[in-house]
Amino acid sequence: RLDKINIAIDGPAGAGKSTVARKVAKELTYVYVDTGAMYRAVTWFMLGHDISSDETDRVIHAMRELHIELIPGEECQQVIVNGEDVTDYIRANHISKNVSSYAKIGPLRTKLVEMQRNIASSKGVVMDGRDIGTHVLPQAELKIFLTASVEERAIRRYQEIKDNQQVTLEQLMHDIAERDRQDEQREISPLVCAEDAIRLDTTSMNIEEVVNQIISYCRTITDGAK
Ligand code: CDP
Ligand code: CDP
């Protein structure tokens, strides 16, 4: 019998990764780790210091001055950058638009991946991102690849921010498709479904259905193992 396993959840923007991963973690009393928040935190820091993603050397240099802490919480994971709580800032639209261009930089990824592997070393982690099953935790006992149509994913995001008149559904769909393209086409650890991942198309699934499906896969592994 396996006590605790690691669960990797990957997929494109708006597929439901963070919502689902958080609920799965709560149900299993595992730790939820949102790796996208780490790439967002780096992006927030670099933009704040006027370091563009084209200036690779400056980015790599600045990474040395950058300390990210993740504090797990029930409802959300707090993100602290050099002592400052940036949890709310990193969801802004200008961060979403820029994050993929920083996430291409190899040495930046190496540093974040190292942190992610450390967190997962004690097992009992639900980690979501783009390269968790393929690169960060290739030994994860359960790998899920969540997808949904780009229209559905844009609608989900739009509903989250519908009070905010600044962005149209069409713009969101365009931004999400562009981010998917950059994440899928980058050279290092691109967004791709791992060979041994279970692919779940959630276009017409609600959150509860997705969560229950993943918990049931997990129980098969933990209860089935000797
Ligand atoms: O929540 P959402 O799907 O919008 O994005 P996120 O998970 O916060 O990730 C933001 C961006 O960080 C992605 O579009 C990727 O460019 C990058 N990322 C990555 O490269 N690798 C990861 N493991 C997680 C995120
Ligand atoms: O983390 P990721 O970008 O993959 O997606 P998310 O931020 O967890 O989910 C985006 C939005 O879609 C959230 O508002 C979820 O409540 C919603 N959602 C949904 O309506 N149906 C699902 N099956 C999954 C997520």
PDB file of C-alpha atoms in Angstrom, residues 39-215:
ATOM      1  CA  TYR A  39       6.668  31.957 -13.344  1.00  0.00           C
ATOM      2  CA  ARG A  40       4.198  34.788 -12.720  1.00  0.00           C
ATOM      3  CA  ALA A  41       6.202  35.962  -9.688  1.00  0.00           C
ATOM      4  CA  VAL A  42       9.403  36.090 -11.758  1.00  0.00           C
ATOM      5  CA  THR A  43       7.542  38.028 -14.478  1.00  0.00           C
ATOM      6  CA  TRP A  44       6.202  40.508 -11.909  1.00  0.00           C
ATOM      7  CA  PHE A  45       9.721  41.060 -10.593  1.00  0.00           C
ATOM      8  CA  MET A  46      11.356  41.487 -14.004  1.00  0.00           C
ATOM      9  CA  LEU A  47       8.693  43.888 -15.311  1.00  0.00           C
ATOM     10  CA  GLY A  48       9.006  45.899 -12.091  1.00  0.00           C
ATOM     11  CA  HIS A  49      12.747  46.204 -12.681  1.00  0.00           C
ATOM     12  CA  ASP A  50      12.363  47.046 -16.381  1.00  0.00           C
ATOM     13  CA  ILE A  51      14.155  43.894 -17.446  1.00  0.00           C
ATOM     14  CA  SER A  52      12.721  42.683 -20.732  1.00  0.00           C
ATOM     15  CA  SER A  53      12.529  38.997 -21.625  1.00  0.00           C
ATOM     16  CA  ASP A  54      14.857  39.659 -24.589  1.00  0.00           C
ATOM     17  CA  GLU A  55      17.640  40.647 -22.218  1.00  0.00           C
ATOM     18  CA  THR A  56      18.403  37.096 -21.249  1.00  0.00           C
ATOM     19  CA  ASP A  57      21.652  37.883 -19.438  1.00  0.00           C
ATOM     20  CA  ARG A  58      19.991  40.537 -17.283  1.00  0.00           C
ATOM     21  CA  VAL A  59      17.135  38.165 -16.485  1.00  0.00           C
ATOM     22  CA  ILE A  60      19.545  35.429 -15.431  1.00  0.00           C
ATOM     23  CA  HIS A  61      21.557  37.878 -13.363  1.00  0.00           C
ATOM     24  CA  ALA A  62      18.453  39.247 -11.652  1.00  0.00           C
ATOM     25  CA  MET A  63      17.345  35.693 -10.772  1.00  0.00           C
ATOM     26  CA  ARG A  64      20.170  35.682  -8.202  1.00  0.00           C
ATOM     27  CA  GLU A  65      18.516  38.569  -6.352  1.00  0.00           C
ATOM     28  CA  LEU A  66      15.127  36.917  -6.420  1.00  0.00           C
ATOM     29  CA  HIS A  67      13.761  34.828  -3.568  1.00  0.00           C
ATOM     30  CA  ILE A  68      10.389  33.222  -3.986  1.00  0.00           C
ATOM     31  CA  GLU A  69       8.484  31.619  -1.124  1.00  0.00           C
ATOM     32  CA  LEU A  70       5.298  29.630  -1.535  1.00  0.00           C
ATOM     33  CA  ILE A  71       3.066  29.424   1.511  1.00  0.00           C
ATOM     34  CA  PRO A  72       0.409  26.746   1.099  1.00  0.00           C
ATOM     35  CA  GLY A  73      -3.079  27.772   2.237  1.00  0.00           C
ATOM     36  CA  GLU A  74      -6.548  26.225   2.096  1.00  0.00           C
ATOM     37  CA  GLU A  75      -8.066  28.619  -0.397  1.00  0.00           C
ATOM     38  CA  CYS A  76      -4.977  29.893  -2.140  1.00  0.00           C
ATOM     39  CA  GLN A  77      -1.261  29.579  -2.125  1.00  0.00           C
ATOM     40  CA  GLN A  78       0.475  32.772  -1.002  1.00  0.00           C
ATOM     41  CA  VAL A  79       3.411  33.943  -3.080  1.00  0.00           C
ATOM     42  CA  ILE A  80       6.119  36.033  -1.458  1.00  0.00           C
ATOM     43  CA  VAL A  81       8.874  37.698  -3.510  1.00  0.00           C
ATOM     44  CA  ASN A  82      11.798  39.106  -1.517  1.00  0.00           C
ATOM     45  CA  GLY A  83       9.532  39.448   1.494  1.00  0.00           C
ATOM     46  CA  GLU A  84       6.660  41.118  -0.362  1.00  0.00           C
ATOM     47  CA  ASP A  85       3.283  39.404  -0.713  1.00  0.00           C
ATOM     48  CA  VAL A  86       2.575  39.461  -4.473  1.00  0.00           C
ATOM     49  CA  THR A  87      -0.286  36.927  -4.472  1.00  0.00           C
ATOM     50  CA  ASP A  88      -2.798  39.432  -5.850  1.00  0.00           C
ATOM     51  CA  TYR A  89      -0.485  41.245  -8.268  1.00  0.00           C
ATOM     52  CA  ILE A  90       0.595  38.219 -10.268  1.00  0.00           C
ATOM     53  CA  ARG A  91      -2.896  37.539 -11.683  1.00  0.00           C
ATOM     54  CA  ALA A  92      -3.032  40.882 -13.533  1.00  0.00           C
ATOM     55  CA  ASN A  93      -3.603  40.753 -17.261  1.00  0.00           C
ATOM     56  CA  HIS A  94      -0.248  42.327 -18.148  1.00  0.00           C
ATOM     57  CA  ILE A  95       1.483  39.528 -16.227  1.00  0.00           C
ATOM     58  CA  SER A  96      -0.529  36.849 -18.073  1.00  0.00           C
ATOM     59  CA  LYS A  97       0.430  38.443 -21.377  1.00  0.00           C
ATOM     60  CA  ASN A  98       4.168  38.507 -20.636  1.00  0.00           C
ATOM     61  CA  VAL A  99       4.782  35.366 -18.610  1.00  0.00           C
ATOM     62  CA  SER A 100       5.309  32.967 -21.541  1.00  0.00           C
ATOM     63  CA  SER A 101       8.177  35.029 -22.938  1.00  0.00           C
ATOM     64  CA  TYR A 102      10.094  34.802 -19.656  1.00  0.00           C
ATOM     65  CA  ALA A 103       9.155  31.130 -19.208  1.00  0.00           C
ATOM     66  CA  LYS A 104      11.207  30.317 -22.327  1.00  0.00           C
ATOM     67  CA  ILE A 105      14.501  31.170 -20.645  1.00  0.00           C
ATOM     68  CA  GLY A 106      16.370  27.970 -19.771  1.00  0.00           C
ATOM     69  CA  PRO A 107      18.365  28.976 -16.657  1.00  0.00           C
ATOM     70  CA  LEU A 108      15.257  30.627 -15.197  1.00  0.00           C
ATOM     71  CA  ARG A 109      13.344  27.361 -15.600  1.00  0.00           C
ATOM     72  CA  THR A 110      16.213  25.353 -14.099  1.00  0.00           C
ATOM     73  CA  LYS A 111      16.047  27.383 -10.917  1.00  0.00           C
ATOM     74  CA  LEU A 112      12.276  27.083 -10.530  1.00  0.00           C
ATOM     75  CA  VAL A 113      12.274  23.373 -11.378  1.00  0.00           C
ATOM     76  CA  GLU A 114      14.835  22.768  -8.632  1.00  0.00           C
ATOM     77  CA  MET A 115      12.538  24.462  -6.111  1.00  0.00           C
ATOM     78  CA  GLN A 116       9.563  22.452  -7.368  1.00  0.00           C
ATOM     79  CA  ARG A 117      11.394  19.128  -7.048  1.00  0.00           C
ATOM     80  CA  ASN A 118      12.441  20.007  -3.505  1.00  0.00           C
ATOM     81  CA  ILE A 119       8.866  20.706  -2.483  1.00  0.00           C
ATOM     82  CA  ALA A 120       7.689  17.413  -3.979  1.00  0.00           C
ATOM     83  CA  SER A 121      10.437  15.282  -2.461  1.00  0.00           C
ATOM     84  CA  SER A 122       8.377  14.351   0.595  1.00  0.00           C
ATOM     85  CA  LYS A 123       5.398  13.133  -1.531  1.00  0.00           C
ATOM     86  CA  GLY A 124       1.750  14.008  -1.025  1.00  0.00           C
ATOM     87  CA  VAL A 125       1.874  16.879  -3.494  1.00  0.00           C
ATOM     88  CA  VAL A 126      -0.579  17.931  -6.185  1.00  0.00           C
ATOM     89  CA  MET A 127       1.439  20.095  -8.558  1.00  0.00           C
ATOM     90  CA  ASP A 128       0.017  21.913 -11.564  1.00  0.00           C
ATOM     91  CA  GLY A 129       1.793  23.535 -14.495  1.00  0.00           C
ATOM     92  CA  ARG A 130       2.893  22.814 -18.044  1.00  0.00           C
ATOM     93  CA  ASP A 131       5.871  20.443 -17.684  1.00  0.00           C
ATOM     94  CA  ILE A 132       5.218  18.678 -14.389  1.00  0.00           C
ATOM     95  CA  GLY A 133       4.518  15.190 -15.797  1.00  0.00           C
ATOM     96  CA  THR A 134       7.099  15.458 -18.579  1.00  0.00           C
ATOM     97  CA  HIS A 135       9.994  17.122 -16.808  1.00  0.00           C
ATOM     98  CA  VAL A 136       9.617  18.238 -13.185  1.00  0.00           C
ATOM     99  CA  LEU A 137       8.228  14.991 -11.746  1.00  0.00           C
ATOM    100  CA  PRO A 138       8.601  12.316 -14.422  1.00  0.00           C
ATOM    101  CA  GLN A 139       8.185   9.692 -11.673  1.00  0.00           C
ATOM    102  CA  ALA A 140       4.855  11.084 -10.425  1.00  0.00           C
ATOM    103  CA  GLU A 141       2.545   8.136  -9.749  1.00  0.00           C
ATOM    104  CA  LEU A 142      -0.441   9.902 -11.335  1.00  0.00           C
ATOM    105  CA  LYS A 143      -0.300  12.300 -14.292  1.00  0.00           C
ATOM    106  CA  ILE A 144      -3.318  14.142 -15.600  1.00  0.00           C
ATOM    107  CA  PHE A 145      -3.433  16.285 -18.738  1.00  0.00           C
ATOM    108  CA  LEU A 146      -6.462  18.597 -18.616  1.00  0.00           C
ATOM    109  CA  THR A 147      -7.777  20.167 -21.807  1.00  0.00           C
ATOM    110  CA  ALA A 148     -10.868  22.023 -23.007  1.00  0.00           C
ATOM    111  CA  SER A 149     -11.663  23.898 -26.202  1.00  0.00           C
ATOM    112  CA  VAL A 150     -10.125  27.354 -26.451  1.00  0.00           C
ATOM    113  CA  GLU A 151     -13.640  28.875 -26.588  1.00  0.00           C
ATOM    114  CA  GLU A 152     -14.656  27.159 -23.354  1.00  0.00           C
ATOM    115  CA  ARG A 153     -11.409  28.153 -21.646  1.00  0.00           C
ATOM    116  CA  ALA A 154     -11.824  31.797 -22.676  1.00  0.00           C
ATOM    117  CA  ILE A 155     -15.432  31.800 -21.440  1.00  0.00           C
ATOM    118  CA  ARG A 156     -14.291  30.436 -18.066  1.00  0.00           C
ATOM    119  CA  ARG A 157     -11.694  33.182 -17.730  1.00  0.00           C
ATOM    120  CA  TYR A 158     -14.150  35.814 -18.929  1.00  0.00           C
ATOM    121  CA  GLN A 159     -16.656  34.831 -16.264  1.00  0.00           C
ATOM    122  CA  GLU A 160     -13.990  35.269 -13.603  1.00  0.00           C
ATOM    123  CA  ILE A 161     -13.427  38.906 -14.593  1.00  0.00           C
ATOM    124  CA  LYS A 162     -16.757  39.933 -16.049  1.00  0.00           C
ATOM    125  CA  ASP A 163     -16.985  43.039 -13.848  1.00  0.00           C
ATOM    126  CA  ASN A 164     -13.834  44.259 -15.472  1.00  0.00           C
ATOM    127  CA  GLN A 165     -14.861  46.000 -18.702  1.00  0.00           C
ATOM    128  CA  GLN A 166     -11.301  46.235 -19.941  1.00  0.00           C
ATOM    129  CA  VAL A 167     -11.157  42.999 -21.859  1.00  0.00           C
ATOM    130  CA  THR A 168     -13.543  41.372 -24.326  1.00  0.00           C
ATOM    131  CA  LEU A 169     -14.170  37.655 -24.724  1.00  0.00           C
ATOM    132  CA  GLU A 170     -12.609  37.852 -28.162  1.00  0.00           C
ATOM    133  CA  GLN A 171      -9.430  39.445 -26.825  1.00  0.00           C
ATOM    134  CA  LEU A 172      -9.206  36.809 -24.099  1.00  0.00           C
ATOM    135  CA  MET A 173      -9.601  34.014 -26.629  1.00  0.00           C
ATOM    136  CA  HIS A 174      -6.844  35.550 -28.711  1.00  0.00           C
ATOM    137  CA  ASP A 175      -4.520  36.009 -25.684  1.00  0.00           C
ATOM    138  CA  ILE A 176      -5.078  32.447 -24.478  1.00  0.00           C
ATOM    139  CA  ALA A 177      -4.471  30.979 -27.948  1.00  0.00           C
ATOM    140  CA  GLU A 178      -1.274  33.017 -28.244  1.00  0.00           C
ATOM    141  CA  ARG A 179      -0.035  31.877 -24.821  1.00  0.00           C
ATOM    142  CA  ASP A 180      -0.814  28.231 -25.723  1.00  0.00           C
ATOM    143  CA  ARG A 181       1.154  28.649 -28.938  1.00  0.00           C
ATOM    144  CA  GLN A 182       4.195  30.046 -27.128  1.00  0.00           C
ATOM    145  CA  ASP A 183       4.057  27.374 -24.421  1.00  0.00           C
ATOM    146  CA  GLU A 184       3.661  24.545 -26.955  1.00  0.00           C
ATOM    147  CA  GLN A 185       6.359  25.745 -29.310  1.00  0.00           C
ATOM    148  CA  ARG A 186       9.145  26.715 -26.943  1.00  0.00           C
ATOM    149  CA  GLU A 187      12.329  24.709 -27.107  1.00  0.00           C
ATOM    150  CA  ILE A 188      12.709  23.822 -23.435  1.00  0.00           C
ATOM    151  CA  SER A 189      10.029  21.716 -21.704  1.00  0.00           C
ATOM    152  CA  PRO A 190       7.165  22.693 -23.995  1.00  0.00           C
ATOM    153  CA  LEU A 191       3.538  22.093 -23.070  1.00  0.00           C
ATOM    154  CA  VAL A 192       2.843  18.551 -24.230  1.00  0.00           C
ATOM    155  CA  CYS A 193       0.864  15.629 -22.841  1.00  0.00           C
ATOM    156  CA  ALA A 194       3.222  13.086 -21.240  1.00  0.00           C
ATOM    157  CA  GLU A 195       3.046   9.625 -22.820  1.00  0.00           C
ATOM    158  CA  ASP A 196       1.892   8.106 -19.556  1.00  0.00           C
ATOM    159  CA  ALA A 197      -0.584  10.862 -18.630  1.00  0.00           C
ATOM    160  CA  ILE A 198      -4.348  10.448 -18.549  1.00  0.00           C
ATOM    161  CA  ARG A 199      -5.902  13.009 -20.867  1.00  0.00           C
ATOM    162  CA  LEU A 200      -9.183  14.525 -19.661  1.00  0.00           C
ATOM    163  CA  ASP A 201     -11.182  16.796 -21.952  1.00  0.00           C
ATOM    164  CA  THR A 202     -13.171  18.946 -19.539  1.00  0.00           C
ATOM    165  CA  THR A 203     -15.056  21.043 -22.114  1.00  0.00           C
ATOM    166  CA  SER A 204     -18.376  19.697 -20.903  1.00  0.00           C
ATOM    167  CA  MET A 205     -17.385  18.568 -17.411  1.00  0.00           C
ATOM    168  CA  ASN A 206     -18.009  20.572 -14.270  1.00  0.00           C
ATOM    169  CA  ILE A 207     -15.404  21.017 -11.570  1.00  0.00           C
ATOM    170  CA  GLU A 208     -16.848  18.355  -9.288  1.00  0.00           C
ATOM    171  CA  GLU A 209     -16.840  15.738 -12.037  1.00  0.00           C
ATOM    172  CA  VAL A 210     -13.212  16.404 -12.837  1.00  0.00           C
ATOM    173  CA  VAL A 211     -12.200  16.345  -9.158  1.00  0.00           C
ATOM    174  CA  ASN A 212     -14.041  13.062  -8.515  1.00  0.00           C
ATOM    175  CA  GLN A 213     -12.503  11.460 -11.564  1.00  0.00           C
ATOM    176  CA  ILE A 214      -8.980  12.353 -10.417  1.00  0.00           C
ATOM    177  CA  ILE A 215      -9.616  11.235  -6.819  1.00  0.00           C
TER     178      ILE A 215
END
